[in-house]
CSV table of C-alpha atoms in Angstrom, one decimal:
chain,number,residue,atom,x,y,z
B,1,MET,CA,-94.7,0.9,-101.9
B,2,GLU,CA,-95.7,0.0,-98.4
B,3,THR,CA,-94.4,-3.5,-99.0
B,4,ASP,CA,-90.9,-2.3,-99.8
B,5,SER,CA,-90.7,0.0,-96.8
B,6,GLN,CA,-91.9,-2.8,-94.6
B,7,SER,CA,-89.2,-5.1,-96.0
B,8,ARG,CA,-86.3,-2.6,-95.5
B,9,ALA,CA,-87.1,-2.0,-91.8
B,10,PRO,CA,-86.1,-5.5,-90.6
B,11,ARG,CA,-82.9,-5.3,-92.6
B,12,ARG,CA,-81.8,-2.1,-91.0
B,13,ARG,CA,-82.4,-3.6,-87.5
B,14,ARG,CA,-80.3,-6.6,-88.3
B,15,ALA,CA,-77.5,-4.3,-89.7
B,16,SER,CA,-77.6,-2.3,-86.5
B,17,ALA,CA,-77.4,-5.4,-84.3
B,18,SER,CA,-74.4,-6.6,-86.4
B,19,LEU,CA,-72.6,-3.3,-85.9
B,20,ARG,CA,-73.2,-3.4,-82.2
B,21,ARG,CA,-71.7,-6.9,-82.0
B,22,SER,CA,-68.7,-5.9,-84.1
B,23,GLY,CA,-68.1,-2.9,-81.8
B,24,ALA,CA,-68.3,-5.1,-78.7
B,25,VAL,CA,-65.8,-7.5,-80.2
B,26,ILE,CA,-63.4,-4.7,-81.2
B,27,ALA,CA,-63.8,-3.2,-77.7
B,28,ALA,CA,-63.0,-6.6,-76.1
B,29,LEU,CA,-60.0,-7.0,-78.3
B,30,ALA,CA,-58.8,-3.5,-77.4
B,31,ALA,CA,-59.3,-4.2,-73.7
B,32,ALA,CA,-57.4,-7.5,-74.0
B,33,ALA,CA,-54.5,-5.7,-75.8
B,34,LEU,CA,-54.4,-3.0,-73.1
B,35,LEU,CA,-54.4,-5.6,-70.3
B,36,ALA,CA,-51.7,-7.6,-72.0
B,37,GLY,CA,-49.5,-4.5,-72.5
B,38,CYS,CA,-50.0,-2.6,-69.3
B,39,GLY,CA,-51.5,-5.0,-66.8
B,40,THR,CA,-54.3,-4.1,-64.3
B,41,ALA,CA,-53.9,-1.9,-61.2
B,42,SER,CA,-55.1,-4.7,-58.9
B,43,SER,CA,-52.7,-7.4,-60.1
B,44,SER,CA,-49.4,-5.5,-60.3
B,45,PRO,CA,-47.8,-3.0,-58.0
B,46,SER,CA,-47.3,0.6,-59.0
B,47,ALA,CA,-44.0,1.8,-60.7
B,48,GLY,CA,-41.1,1.9,-58.3
B,49,SER,CA,-42.7,-0.1,-55.5
B,50,THR,CA,-42.0,-3.7,-54.2
B,51,THR,CA,-44.2,-6.3,-52.8
B,52,ALA,CA,-43.8,-7.0,-49.0
B,53,GLY,CA,-41.3,-9.8,-48.5
B,54,SER,CA,-40.0,-9.7,-52.1
B,55,SER,CA,-36.4,-8.8,-52.8
B,56,THR,CA,-36.9,-8.1,-56.6
B,57,THR,CA,-37.5,-4.7,-58.3
B,58,SER,CA,-40.3,-3.8,-60.8
B,59,THR,CA,-39.5,-4.1,-64.4
B,60,ASN,CA,-41.2,-0.8,-65.2
B,61,ALA,CA,-39.0,1.4,-63.0
B,62,PHE,CA,-35.5,1.0,-61.7
B,63,ASN,CA,-34.8,2.1,-58.1
B,64,PRO,CA,-31.0,2.1,-57.2
B,65,ASN,CA,-31.8,1.8,-53.5
B,66,LEU,CA,-33.4,-1.6,-54.0
B,67,VAL,CA,-30.2,-3.1,-55.6
B,68,PRO,CA,-28.6,-5.3,-52.9
B,69,ALA,CA,-24.9,-5.3,-52.0
B,70,GLY,CA,-22.9,-7.3,-54.5
B,71,GLY,CA,-24.0,-5.5,-57.7
B,72,SER,CA,-26.9,-7.6,-58.8
B,73,SER,CA,-28.7,-6.2,-61.9
B,74,PRO,CA,-32.4,-5.1,-61.8
B,75,GLY,CA,-34.9,-7.8,-62.1
B,76,THR,CA,-32.7,-10.6,-60.6
B,77,ALA,CA,-32.8,-12.1,-57.2
B,78,PRO,CA,-30.1,-10.8,-54.8
B,79,LYS,CA,-27.1,-13.0,-54.0
B,80,VAL,CA,-27.6,-14.5,-50.5
B,81,PRO,CA,-24.3,-14.9,-48.7
B,82,LYS,CA,-23.4,-18.5,-47.9
B,83,THR,CA,-23.3,-19.4,-44.2
B,84,THR,CA,-20.9,-22.0,-42.8
B,85,THR,CA,-22.2,-24.4,-40.2
B,86,ALA,CA,-19.6,-25.2,-37.6
B,87,LYS,CA,-19.4,-29.0,-36.8
B,88,LYS,CA,-18.4,-29.5,-33.2
B,89,SER,CA,-19.6,-32.5,-31.2
B,90,GLY,CA,-22.8,-32.8,-33.3
B,91,SER,CA,-24.1,-29.3,-32.5
B,92,LYS,CA,-24.1,-25.9,-34.3
B,93,ALA,CA,-21.5,-23.5,-33.1
B,94,ALA,CA,-22.6,-20.0,-31.9
B,95,GLY,CA,-22.9,-17.5,-34.7
B,96,ALA,CA,-23.9,-20.0,-37.4
B,97,SER,CA,-27.1,-19.1,-39.4
B,98,HIS,CA,-30.4,-20.8,-38.5
B,99,SER,CA,-32.0,-22.4,-41.5
B,100,GLY,CA,-35.6,-21.2,-42.2
B,101,SER,CA,-35.5,-18.2,-39.8
B,102,GLY,CA,-35.9,-14.6,-41.1
B,103,SER,CA,-33.9,-13.2,-44.0
B,104,ALA,CA,-30.7,-14.8,-45.4
B,105,GLY,CA,-27.6,-14.4,-43.3
B,106,SER,CA,-29.3,-13.6,-40.0
B,107,THR,CA,-28.4,-15.6,-36.8
B,108,SER,CA,-30.9,-17.4,-34.6
B,109,THR,CA,-31.2,-14.7,-31.9
B,110,GLY,CA,-29.3,-11.6,-30.8
B,111,SER,CA,-26.1,-10.4,-32.3
B,112,ALA,CA,-23.7,-12.6,-34.3
B,113,GLY,CA,-21.6,-14.9,-32.2
B,114,ALA,CA,-23.8,-14.8,-29.1
B,115,PRO,CA,-25.8,-18.0,-28.1
B,116,ALA,CA,-29.5,-17.9,-27.8
B,117,ARG,CA,-30.9,-16.9,-24.4
B,118,GLY,CA,-31.3,-19.9,-22.1
B,119,ALA,CA,-29.3,-22.2,-24.4
B,120,ALA,CA,-26.6,-24.4,-22.9
B,121,PRO,CA,-23.0,-23.7,-24.0
B,122,ALA,CA,-21.5,-25.7,-26.8
B,123,SER,CA,-19.8,-29.0,-26.2
B,124,GLY,CA,-16.1,-28.5,-25.4
B,125,SER,CA,-16.5,-25.1,-23.7
B,126,GLY,CA,-16.6,-26.7,-20.2
B,127,GLY,CA,-20.4,-27.2,-20.0
B,128,ALA,CA,-23.0,-29.7,-21.2
B,129,PRO,CA,-23.4,-30.1,-24.9
B,130,THR,CA,-26.0,-28.1,-26.8
B,131,SER,CA,-29.4,-29.5,-27.7
B,132,GLY,CA,-29.0,-32.3,-30.1
B,133,GLY,CA,-25.5,-33.1,-29.0
B,134,THR,CA,-24.2,-36.5,-27.7
B,135,ARG,CA,-22.2,-37.1,-24.6
B,136,THR,CA,-20.4,-40.4,-24.3
B,137,VAL,CA,-19.9,-41.8,-20.8
B,138,THR,CA,-17.4,-44.7,-20.4
B,139,VAL,CA,-17.9,-46.8,-17.3
B,140,THR,CA,-15.1,-49.3,-16.5
B,141,HIS,CA,-15.7,-52.1,-14.0
B,142,THR,CA,-12.5,-53.7,-12.7
B,143,SER,CA,-12.7,-56.8,-10.6
B,144,THR,CA,-9.7,-58.5,-9.1
B,145,VAL,CA,-9.9,-62.3,-8.6
B,146,THR,CA,-7.2,-64.0,-6.5
B,147,HIS,CA,-6.8,-67.7,-6.8
B,148,THR,CA,-4.8,-69.5,-4.1
B,149,VAL,CA,-3.4,-72.8,-5.3
B,150,THR,CA,-2.0,-75.1,-2.7
B,151,LYS,CA,0.3,-77.8,-4.0
B,152,THR,CA,1.4,-80.7,-2.0
B,153,LYS,CA,5.0,-81.6,-2.8
B,154,TYR,CA,6.3,-85.0,-1.9
B,155,VAL,CA,10.0,-85.2,-1.2
B,156,ARG,CA,11.5,-88.6,-1.5
B,157,PRO,CA,13.8,-89.3,1.4
B,158,LYS,CA,17.5,-89.9,0.7
B,159,VAL,CA,17.2,-93.7,0.9
B,160,PRO,CA,17.5,-96.4,-1.7
B,161,SER,CA,14.3,-97.6,-3.4
B,162,GLY,CA,14.4,-100.9,-1.5
B,163,ALA,CA,14.8,-99.3,2.0
B,164,GLY,CA,12.1,-97.9,4.3
B,165,LEU,CA,11.3,-94.4,5.4
B,166,PRO,CA,13.9,-92.8,7.7
B,167,SER,CA,13.2,-92.7,11.4
B,168,ARG,CA,11.7,-89.6,13.0
B,169,SER,CA,14.2,-89.9,15.8
B,170,ARG,CA,17.8,-88.9,15.5
B,171,ALA,CA,20.0,-91.7,14.1
B,172,LEU,CA,22.2,-93.6,16.6
B,173,THR,CA,25.9,-94.4,16.1
B,174,VAL,CA,26.2,-97.9,17.5
B,175,GLY,CA,28.7,-100.2,15.7
B,176,ASN,CA,27.4,-103.6,17.1
B,177,PHE,CA,23.8,-104.1,18.2
B,178,ASP,CA,21.1,-106.7,18.6
B,179,ALA,CA,17.5,-106.2,17.4
B,180,ALA,CA,14.2,-108.1,17.0
B,181,ARG,CA,14.3,-109.4,20.5
B,182,GLY,CA,17.7,-110.8,20.0
B,183,ASN,CA,16.8,-112.7,16.8
B,184,VAL,CA,19.0,-110.4,14.6
B,185,GLY,CA,22.5,-109.2,15.4
B,186,CYS,CA,24.6,-106.7,13.2
B,187,ARG,CA,28.1,-105.5,13.1
B,188,ILE,CA,29.3,-102.3,11.2
B,189,SER,CA,33.0,-101.8,10.5
B,190,GLY,CA,35.1,-100.1,7.8
B,191,GLY,CA,32.3,-99.5,5.4
B,192,THR,CA,31.0,-103.1,5.6
B,193,VAL,CA,28.0,-104.5,7.5
B,194,ARG,CA,27.0,-108.0,8.4
B,195,CYS,CA,23.7,-109.2,10.0
B,196,ASP,CA,23.0,-112.8,11.2
B,197,ILE,CA,19.6,-114.2,12.1
B,198,GLU,CA,18.9,-117.1,14.5
B,199,ARG,CA,15.3,-118.1,13.7
B,200,ARG,CA,13.8,-117.9,10.2
B,201,VAL,CA,11.1,-119.6,8.1
B,202,TRP,CA,12.7,-119.1,4.6
B,203,ARG,CA,15.5,-121.1,2.8
B,204,ALA,CA,18.7,-119.7,1.4
B,205,PRO,CA,19.9,-120.5,-2.1
B,206,ALA,CA,22.0,-123.7,-2.6
B,207,LYS,CA,25.4,-123.6,-1.0
B,208,PRO,CA,28.1,-122.9,-3.5
B,209,ARG,CA,31.2,-125.2,-3.7
B,210,SER,CA,33.5,-122.3,-2.9
B,211,CYS,CA,32.0,-122.1,0.7
B,212,HIS,CA,33.8,-124.2,3.3
B,213,GLY,CA,32.1,-122.8,6.4
B,214,ALA,CA,28.5,-122.3,7.6
B,215,TRP,CA,26.3,-121.2,4.7
B,216,ALA,CA,23.9,-118.3,5.0
B,217,PRO,CA,23.7,-117.6,8.7
B,218,GLY,CA,23.1,-114.1,7.6
B,219,MET,CA,23.7,-111.4,4.9
B,220,MET,CA,26.4,-108.8,4.3
B,221,ILE,CA,27.6,-105.9,2.1
B,222,GLY,CA,31.3,-105.6,1.3
B,223,SER,CA,33.2,-102.5,0.4
B,224,SER,CA,31.7,-102.6,-3.1
B,225,GLY,CA,29.1,-104.5,-5.0
B,226,SER,CA,25.7,-105.7,-4.0
B,227,ALA,CA,24.6,-107.7,-1.0
B,228,SER,CA,25.4,-111.4,-0.6
B,229,PHE,CA,24.9,-114.3,1.8
B,230,VAL,CA,27.5,-115.0,4.5
B,231,CYS,CA,29.8,-118.0,4.4
B,232,ALA,CA,31.6,-118.0,7.8
B,233,ARG,CA,32.7,-120.1,10.8
B,234,ASN,CA,31.6,-117.5,13.4
B,235,SER,CA,28.5,-115.4,14.2
B,236,VAL,CA,27.9,-111.7,15.0
B,237,LEU,CA,24.9,-112.5,17.3
B,238,ASP,CA,25.8,-111.1,20.8
B,239,PRO,CA,23.1,-111.4,23.5
B,240,THR,CA,25.2,-109.0,25.6
B,241,GLY,CA,25.5,-106.3,23.0
B,242,THR,CA,23.6,-103.1,22.7
B,243,TYR,CA,20.0,-103.6,22.0
B,244,ILE,CA,18.2,-101.2,19.6
B,245,ARG,CA,14.4,-101.0,19.7
B,246,ALA,CA,12.2,-101.0,16.6
B,247,GLY,CA,11.8,-97.5,15.1
B,248,TYR,CA,15.4,-96.3,15.3
B,249,ASP,CA,18.1,-96.0,12.7
B,250,ASP,CA,21.8,-96.7,13.3
B,251,LYS,CA,24.3,-94.9,11.1
B,252,VAL,CA,28.1,-95.5,11.1
B,253,GLY,CA,30.1,-94.0,8.3
B,254,SER,CA,28.5,-94.8,5.0
B,255,VAL,CA,26.4,-97.6,6.4
B,256,THR,CA,22.8,-97.1,7.6
B,257,CYS,CA,20.7,-99.8,9.3
B,258,GLN,CA,17.0,-99.3,9.9
B,259,VAL,CA,15.6,-101.4,12.8
B,260,ARG,CA,11.9,-102.2,12.5
B,261,SER,CA,9.5,-104.7,14.1
B,262,PHE,CA,9.5,-107.0,11.1
B,263,GLY,CA,13.3,-107.0,10.5
B,264,VAL,CA,16.5,-105.0,9.8
B,265,THR,CA,17.4,-103.2,6.6
B,266,CYS,CA,21.0,-102.1,5.9
B,267,PHE,CA,22.4,-100.2,2.9
B,268,GLU,CA,25.5,-98.4,1.7
B,269,SER,CA,25.7,-94.8,0.4
B,270,ASP,CA,25.9,-96.2,-3.2
B,271,GLY,CA,22.4,-97.6,-2.8
B,272,HIS,CA,23.2,-101.3,-2.4
B,273,GLY,CA,21.6,-103.1,0.5
B,274,PHE,CA,19.5,-105.9,1.9
B,275,PHE,CA,16.6,-106.7,4.2
B,276,ILE,CA,16.6,-109.7,6.6
B,277,GLY,CA,13.8,-110.9,8.9
B,278,ARG,CA,12.2,-114.0,10.3
B,279,THR,CA,9.7,-114.2,7.4
B,280,GLY,CA,11.9,-113.3,4.4
B,281,TYR,CA,14.9,-111.4,2.9
B,282,THR,CA,15.6,-109.0,0.0
B,283,ARG,CA,18.7,-107.8,-1.8
B,284,PHE,CA,18.8,-104.5,-3.7
């Protein structure tokens, strides 16, 4: 008998411990179910209250005063009005909302439309551009360069290509004259000119058969045609005639004679002429 009572005592203790463990598990499950259904007082706000800074309402209680304008339903976030940022010279216009400041729809400072205290007026209102704007300054440099170009123009005198430059002195009007210290004598008459020479070092071309007088005592220009050698029985040399010094021109009618130290050049207005001197002659 003592042996049976002693063996039942441990079994009762084990059964009591098992019941206590089962009760603890049931209590834990009940507490978990309660927490899942109702929540704890420390983790959730009371019915009808909102958390600071939150714009949503509690799901347990509906408060009409917490529904924002626009008719949003309970438990949804209120509709935030969209703000328009004015673009003007790269700066925000006054009255536009400032991103990241306060609640939605509020301006930076002060009432809507007024600029912040101490801020510069917006660009285009007569002042400097606001912070972050860009001002473009155009600088124009104008330089005037004046170039003076001096051109030398050479004017060919109105003389034939075979004649010399005109005299700087006024032309004379002598019909018969001597030159070259009496070695050359000329006569101008009726658009023709003849000049004879006394001493020379050059030879004239061969005498033609048609010449029956003295051949080549000088040269002449007729009323037309080029210059030719004289074939005559007389001479125009006159030691008592008017003497013209070197450096002067004599012009009678259409005939011009240039008296120089090396000889005499005579030509017509049509450009035909001759040069005669002690050392040589030329026809042009």
